[in-house]
C-alpha positions as CSV (number, residue, x, y, z in Angstrom):
1,M,23.1,21.4,0.1
2,G,21.4,22.1,-3.1
3,L,17.9,19.8,-3.8
4,P,20.0,17.0,-5.2
5,R,22.3,15.7,-3.0
6,Y,19.1,16.3,-0.9
7,V,17.8,13.4,-2.8
8,A,21.1,11.4,-2.7
9,A,20.8,11.8,0.8
10,R,17.3,10.2,0.9
11,V,18.0,7.6,-0.9
12,V,20.6,6.4,0.6
13,W,19.6,6.8,4.4
14,A,16.4,4.6,2.3
15,A,18.5,2.2,1.8
16,V,19.9,1.9,5.6
17,V,16.7,2.0,7.1
18,S,15.7,-1.3,4.3
19,L,18.8,-2.4,5.3
20,V,17.2,-2.2,9.8
21,I,14.6,-3.8,8.4
22,V,15.9,-6.8,7.1
23,T,19.1,-7.3,9.6
24,I,16.4,-7.2,12.1
25,T,13.8,-9.9,10.0
26,F,17.5,-12.1,10.3
27,G,17.9,-11.7,13.9
28,L,13.7,-12.5,14.1
29,M,14.2,-16.0,11.4
30,A,17.4,-16.9,13.0
31,A,16.5,-17.3,17.0
32,A,12.7,-18.8,15.8
33,P,12.6,-22.5,16.0
34,N,13.1,-23.5,11.9
35,P,9.1,-25.7,10.8
36,A,11.1,-27.6,8.2
37,V,13.2,-28.8,11.0
38,Q,10.8,-29.7,13.8
39,E,8.8,-31.8,11.2
40,A,11.5,-34.2,10.3
41,A,12.3,-34.7,13.4
42,T,8.4,-35.5,14.2
43,Q,8.6,-37.6,11.2
44,A,11.6,-39.3,11.8
45,A,10.5,-40.3,15.2
46,L,7.1,-41.4,13.2
47,E,8.6,-44.0,11.3
48,G,11.4,-45.5,13.8
49,G,14.4,-43.6,12.9
50,D,16.8,-40.9,14.4
51,P,14.8,-37.6,15.0
52,E,18.9,-36.8,16.5
53,E,19.6,-38.1,12.7
54,A,17.2,-36.0,10.9
55,V,17.3,-32.5,12.6
56,E,20.9,-32.1,11.5
57,R,20.6,-33.8,8.0
58,E,17.8,-30.8,7.9
59,R,19.6,-28.2,8.9
60,E,22.4,-29.3,6.9
61,L,20.7,-29.8,3.8
62,R,18.9,-26.2,4.8
63,G,22.3,-24.5,5.8
64,L,22.1,-23.9,9.1
65,D,24.6,-25.1,10.2
66,E,26.8,-22.7,8.7
67,P,28.0,-20.1,11.3
68,L,25.5,-17.1,12.2
69,H,27.7,-14.3,9.7
70,V,27.5,-16.9,6.9
71,R,23.9,-17.8,7.2
72,Y,23.6,-13.0,7.3
73,A,25.6,-12.5,4.2
74,D,23.8,-15.3,2.2
75,F,20.4,-14.1,3.1
76,L,21.6,-10.4,2.5
77,R,22.8,-11.4,-1.5
78,G,18.8,-13.9,-1.5
79,V,16.8,-10.3,-0.4
80,Y,18.5,-7.8,-2.1
81,T,18.7,-10.3,-4.8
82,L,15.2,-10.8,-5.1
83,N,15.9,-15.1,-4.7
84,W,13.5,-14.9,-1.6
85,G,13.8,-19.2,-1.7
86,W,11.0,-21.4,-2.7
87,S,6.9,-21.7,-1.3
88,D,6.0,-24.7,-0.6
89,L,1.9,-23.7,-1.3
90,Q,2.4,-22.2,-4.5
91,N,5.0,-25.2,-5.3
92,R,7.4,-22.5,-7.4
93,P,9.8,-20.0,-6.3
94,V,8.5,-16.6,-3.9
95,S,9.5,-14.2,-6.6
96,E,7.8,-15.7,-8.9
97,A,4.6,-16.4,-6.7
98,L,4.5,-12.5,-6.1
99,S,5.4,-10.6,-9.2
100,E,1.8,-12.5,-10.5
101,A,0.7,-11.8,-7.2
102,L,1.4,-7.4,-8.1
103,F,0.1,-7.6,-11.4
104,Y,-3.4,-7.9,-10.2
105,T,-3.2,-5.4,-7.2
106,A,-1.4,-3.5,-9.8
107,Q,-5.0,-3.8,-11.4
108,Y,-7.0,-1.8,-8.5
109,S,-4.2,-0.6,-6.7
110,V,-3.4,2.1,-10.2
111,P,-6.7,3.6,-10.9
112,W,-7.4,3.6,-6.7
113,T,-4.5,5.8,-6.4
114,V,-5.3,8.0,-9.5
115,L,-8.9,8.7,-8.0
116,T,-8.0,9.2,-4.4
117,L,-5.5,11.8,-5.7
118,L,-8.2,13.7,-7.9
119,I,-11.0,13.0,-6.5
120,G,-9.6,14.4,-2.6
121,P,-8.1,17.2,-3.1
122,L,-11.4,18.4,-5.5
123,I,-13.9,17.4,-2.3
124,G,-11.7,19.2,0.0
125,V,-11.4,22.4,-2.4
126,Y,-15.2,22.1,-3.0
127,S,-16.3,22.0,0.6
128,A,-13.6,25.1,1.5
129,A,-14.9,26.8,-0.8
130,N,-19.1,26.1,0.4
131,M,-17.9,26.5,3.7
132,Y,-20.7,25.4,6.4
133,S,-24.0,25.4,3.2
134,W,-25.7,22.2,2.6
135,R,-23.2,20.8,-0.5
136,D,-20.2,21.2,1.7
137,H,-22.0,18.8,4.6
138,L,-22.9,16.1,1.5
139,A,-19.6,16.4,0.3
140,T,-18.6,15.7,4.3
141,G,-20.9,12.8,4.7
142,V,-20.6,11.2,1.7
143,A,-16.5,11.3,2.0
144,F,-16.5,10.6,5.8
145,F,-19.0,7.5,5.6
146,G,-16.4,5.8,3.9
147,Y,-14.6,6.5,6.2
148,A,-16.2,5.8,9.1
149,I,-17.2,2.3,8.1
150,P,-15.0,-0.9,7.3
151,N,-13.7,-1.5,3.6
152,F,-14.9,-5.4,4.6
153,F,-18.0,-4.8,5.3
154,F,-18.7,-2.2,3.0
155,G,-17.4,-4.5,0.0
156,I,-19.2,-7.6,1.3
157,I,-22.3,-5.4,1.0
158,L,-22.0,-4.3,-2.3
159,L,-21.1,-7.2,-3.2
160,L,-24.2,-8.9,-2.3
161,L,-26.3,-6.4,-3.3
162,F,-24.3,-5.6,-7.2
163,G,-23.7,-9.1,-7.8
164,V,-25.8,-11.8,-6.1
165,Y,-29.4,-9.4,-6.4
166,L,-28.8,-7.5,-9.1
167,E,-26.2,-9.6,-10.8
168,W,-24.6,-6.5,-12.2
169,I,-20.9,-7.6,-11.4
170,P,-19.5,-11.4,-11.1
171,V,-19.0,-12.8,-7.7
172,V,-16.4,-15.2,-8.1
173,Y,-13.2,-12.8,-9.6
174,N,-12.0,-14.3,-13.2
175,T,-8.6,-14.2,-14.0
176,D,-9.1,-15.3,-17.7
177,V,-10.2,-12.0,-18.3
178,A,-7.7,-9.4,-20.6
179,V,-6.5,-7.0,-18.5
180,F,-7.8,-3.6,-21.0
181,S,-11.4,-5.5,-21.5
182,L,-15.2,-3.8,-20.2
183,E,-15.5,-7.8,-18.4
184,N,-13.1,-6.7,-16.1
185,A,-13.2,-3.5,-15.7
186,R,-17.0,-5.3,-13.7
187,Q,-15.1,-6.7,-11.6
188,L,-13.3,-4.5,-10.6
189,A,-15.5,-1.2,-10.3
190,I,-16.8,-2.9,-6.8
191,P,-12.7,-3.1,-5.3
192,V,-11.9,0.3,-6.5
193,F,-14.9,2.1,-5.3
194,V,-14.8,0.2,-1.7
195,L,-10.8,2.0,-1.3
196,V,-11.6,4.9,-2.9
197,T,-14.2,5.6,-0.6
198,G,-11.7,4.3,2.2
199,S,-9.0,6.5,1.2
200,I,-10.3,10.0,0.5
201,G,-12.0,11.1,4.0
202,A,-8.5,12.0,5.4
203,I,-7.6,13.7,2.4
204,M,-10.0,16.1,1.5
205,R,-10.5,16.7,5.7
206,V,-6.6,18.2,5.4
207,S,-7.3,19.6,2.0
208,R,-10.4,21.4,3.6
209,N,-9.0,22.9,6.6
210,E,-5.8,23.6,4.3
211,S,-8.2,24.8,1.3
212,A,-10.2,27.0,3.4
213,E,-7.3,29.1,5.5
214,F,-5.5,30.0,2.1
215,R,-9.3,31.1,0.2
216,N,-9.5,34.1,2.8
217,A,-6.0,35.2,1.9
218,D,-4.6,38.8,1.2
219,F,-3.0,36.9,-2.6
220,M,-6.9,35.5,-3.0
221,K,-8.5,39.1,-2.2
222,T,-5.0,40.8,-4.8
223,A,-6.5,38.2,-7.6
224,K,-9.7,38.3,-7.5
225,A,-9.6,41.5,-7.6
226,K,-7.1,41.5,-10.6
227,G,-10.1,39.9,-12.8
228,V,-8.8,36.0,-12.3
229,S,-11.5,33.3,-12.6
230,P,-12.3,31.8,-9.2
231,L,-11.5,28.2,-11.2
232,R,-7.6,30.0,-11.8
233,A,-7.3,31.7,-8.8
234,Y,-8.3,28.2,-6.8
235,A,-6.1,26.2,-9.1
236,Y,-2.4,28.4,-8.9
237,H,-3.1,29.9,-5.1
238,V,-4.9,28.1,-3.2
239,M,-4.3,24.2,-4.9
240,R,-0.7,24.5,-4.7
241,P,0.2,25.6,-0.5
242,T,-2.3,23.3,0.2
243,M,-0.5,19.5,-1.4
244,V,2.3,20.7,1.2
245,P,0.4,19.0,3.9
246,L,-1.7,17.0,2.0
247,S,1.6,15.8,0.2
248,T,2.2,13.5,3.7
249,T,-1.6,12.4,5.3
250,V,-1.2,11.2,1.4
251,V,1.2,8.9,1.0
252,G,0.6,7.1,4.9
253,Q,-3.2,6.8,4.0
254,L,-2.8,5.2,1.3
255,L,0.4,3.5,2.6
256,A,-2.2,2.3,5.3
257,I,-4.9,0.8,3.2
258,F,-2.6,-1.1,0.9
259,L,-0.8,-2.7,3.3
260,G,-3.9,-3.4,5.5
261,S,-7.5,-3.0,4.0
262,S,-6.9,-4.1,0.9
263,L,-5.3,-7.5,2.6
264,L,-9.7,-7.2,3.5
265,V,-10.3,-6.4,0.2
266,E,-8.4,-9.2,-2.5
267,V,-10.0,-12.0,0.0
268,V,-14.0,-10.8,0.2
269,F,-13.6,-10.5,-4.0
270,G,-11.3,-13.7,-3.9
271,I,-8.6,-11.0,-6.2
272,P,-4.8,-13.8,-6.2
273,G,-3.0,-10.3,-4.5
274,L,-0.4,-10.0,-2.5
275,G,-3.1,-9.1,0.6
276,R,-4.8,-12.3,-0.1
277,L,-1.4,-14.9,-1.4
278,T,-0.6,-13.1,2.3
279,F,-3.5,-14.4,4.2
280,D,-2.8,-18.0,2.0
281,A,0.3,-17.7,3.6
282,L,0.4,-17.4,7.0
283,I,-3.1,-20.5,6.5
284,A,-0.6,-22.5,5.6
285,Q,2.6,-21.3,7.2
286,D,4.5,-21.1,4.6
287,T,7.8,-19.4,5.9
288,N,9.9,-17.9,2.6
289,L,6.5,-16.8,1.0
290,V,5.1,-15.0,4.7
291,L,8.9,-13.3,4.6
292,G,8.6,-12.1,1.0
293,T,5.4,-10.6,1.1
294,T,6.5,-8.9,4.3
295,L,10.0,-7.8,2.6
296,L,7.3,-6.5,-0.1
297,F,5.1,-4.3,2.1
298,T,8.2,-3.0,4.0
299,F,9.7,-2.1,0.5
300,V,6.7,-0.6,-0.5
301,A,6.2,1.6,3.0
302,V,10.2,3.1,2.4
303,V,10.2,3.4,-1.0
304,G,6.4,5.9,0.0
305,N,8.3,7.5,2.3
306,L,11.0,8.0,0.4
307,I,9.2,10.0,-2.1
308,E,6.4,11.9,0.1
309,D,10.1,13.3,1.3
310,I,10.8,14.6,-2.1
311,V,7.9,15.1,-3.2
312,F,7.2,17.4,0.4
313,T,10.2,19.6,-0.6
314,V,9.7,20.1,-4.0
315,L,6.4,21.7,-3.6
316,D,7.3,23.9,-0.9
317,P,10.0,26.1,-2.1
318,R,11.0,27.8,1.1
319,I,12.2,24.5,2.3
320,S,16.0,25.2,2.9
321,Y,17.8,22.4,2.4
322,D,20.6,23.5,4.6
323,D,18.7,22.4,7.9
324,R,17.3,19.1,6.1
């Protein structure tokens, strides 16, 4: 099996996984009572009407009286055509609300991901090159400080310090500023800093341990004996093999922070992104919007793991596709 067939097989498997998740989601929704139906029955009872008639009318209006397989087919068609229903909280289609929230989430998640991928491995390699020295202890301490402190608490402290006392950054997030502007960079600097410090710890640890293993290998001694500069030797003979096991840690760590910590950061800083949208939808019990955000996060996780498998295979040429 060559690389193209392996990639195609992984894509098909990712599609199967997403289908299983969507099917489980439909099963849970079908088994759970619909809040709109219950609300219609309560409203009819309060107004002196017939609750059972109101329930039947609401079920017919929402297509709940259809056979289960018909509802499942309609659900699949809606999910994969991005027709995820209407959001009562946002008073617009769910897909439209998600696309706008994704726009604001991308403004801080893109620089956060780039900085994490650059800073984390570099700190790890730097620590391995200066192992057990004060430089190693300083780099390790800085990396694990952000990993240990809760992101939402760290964000509140920095917001109070730089926003309230020093007044260097705006306390309230402004959605009217241009994306590529100094004002937008100011209001996103602290959220990006909080997420970067929270994500480089695990990446730094893996890259440090792997780099320490390769820095004393025979091929490094040969490279140094041939007069190869330390920077070039580390770049070609340490960084590349380090990135193979690091690729799994990077994807898992970034997905965990994106799905969890970003929600808290958006709530703290008032960013109207996916995390804040999910929080508001849960509070308002907006079923369609909660379903939409859950499916979006699920698809992001599936695609992230697919990219992880492909990157892992490309970085390590020793992998045999026949065994996978």
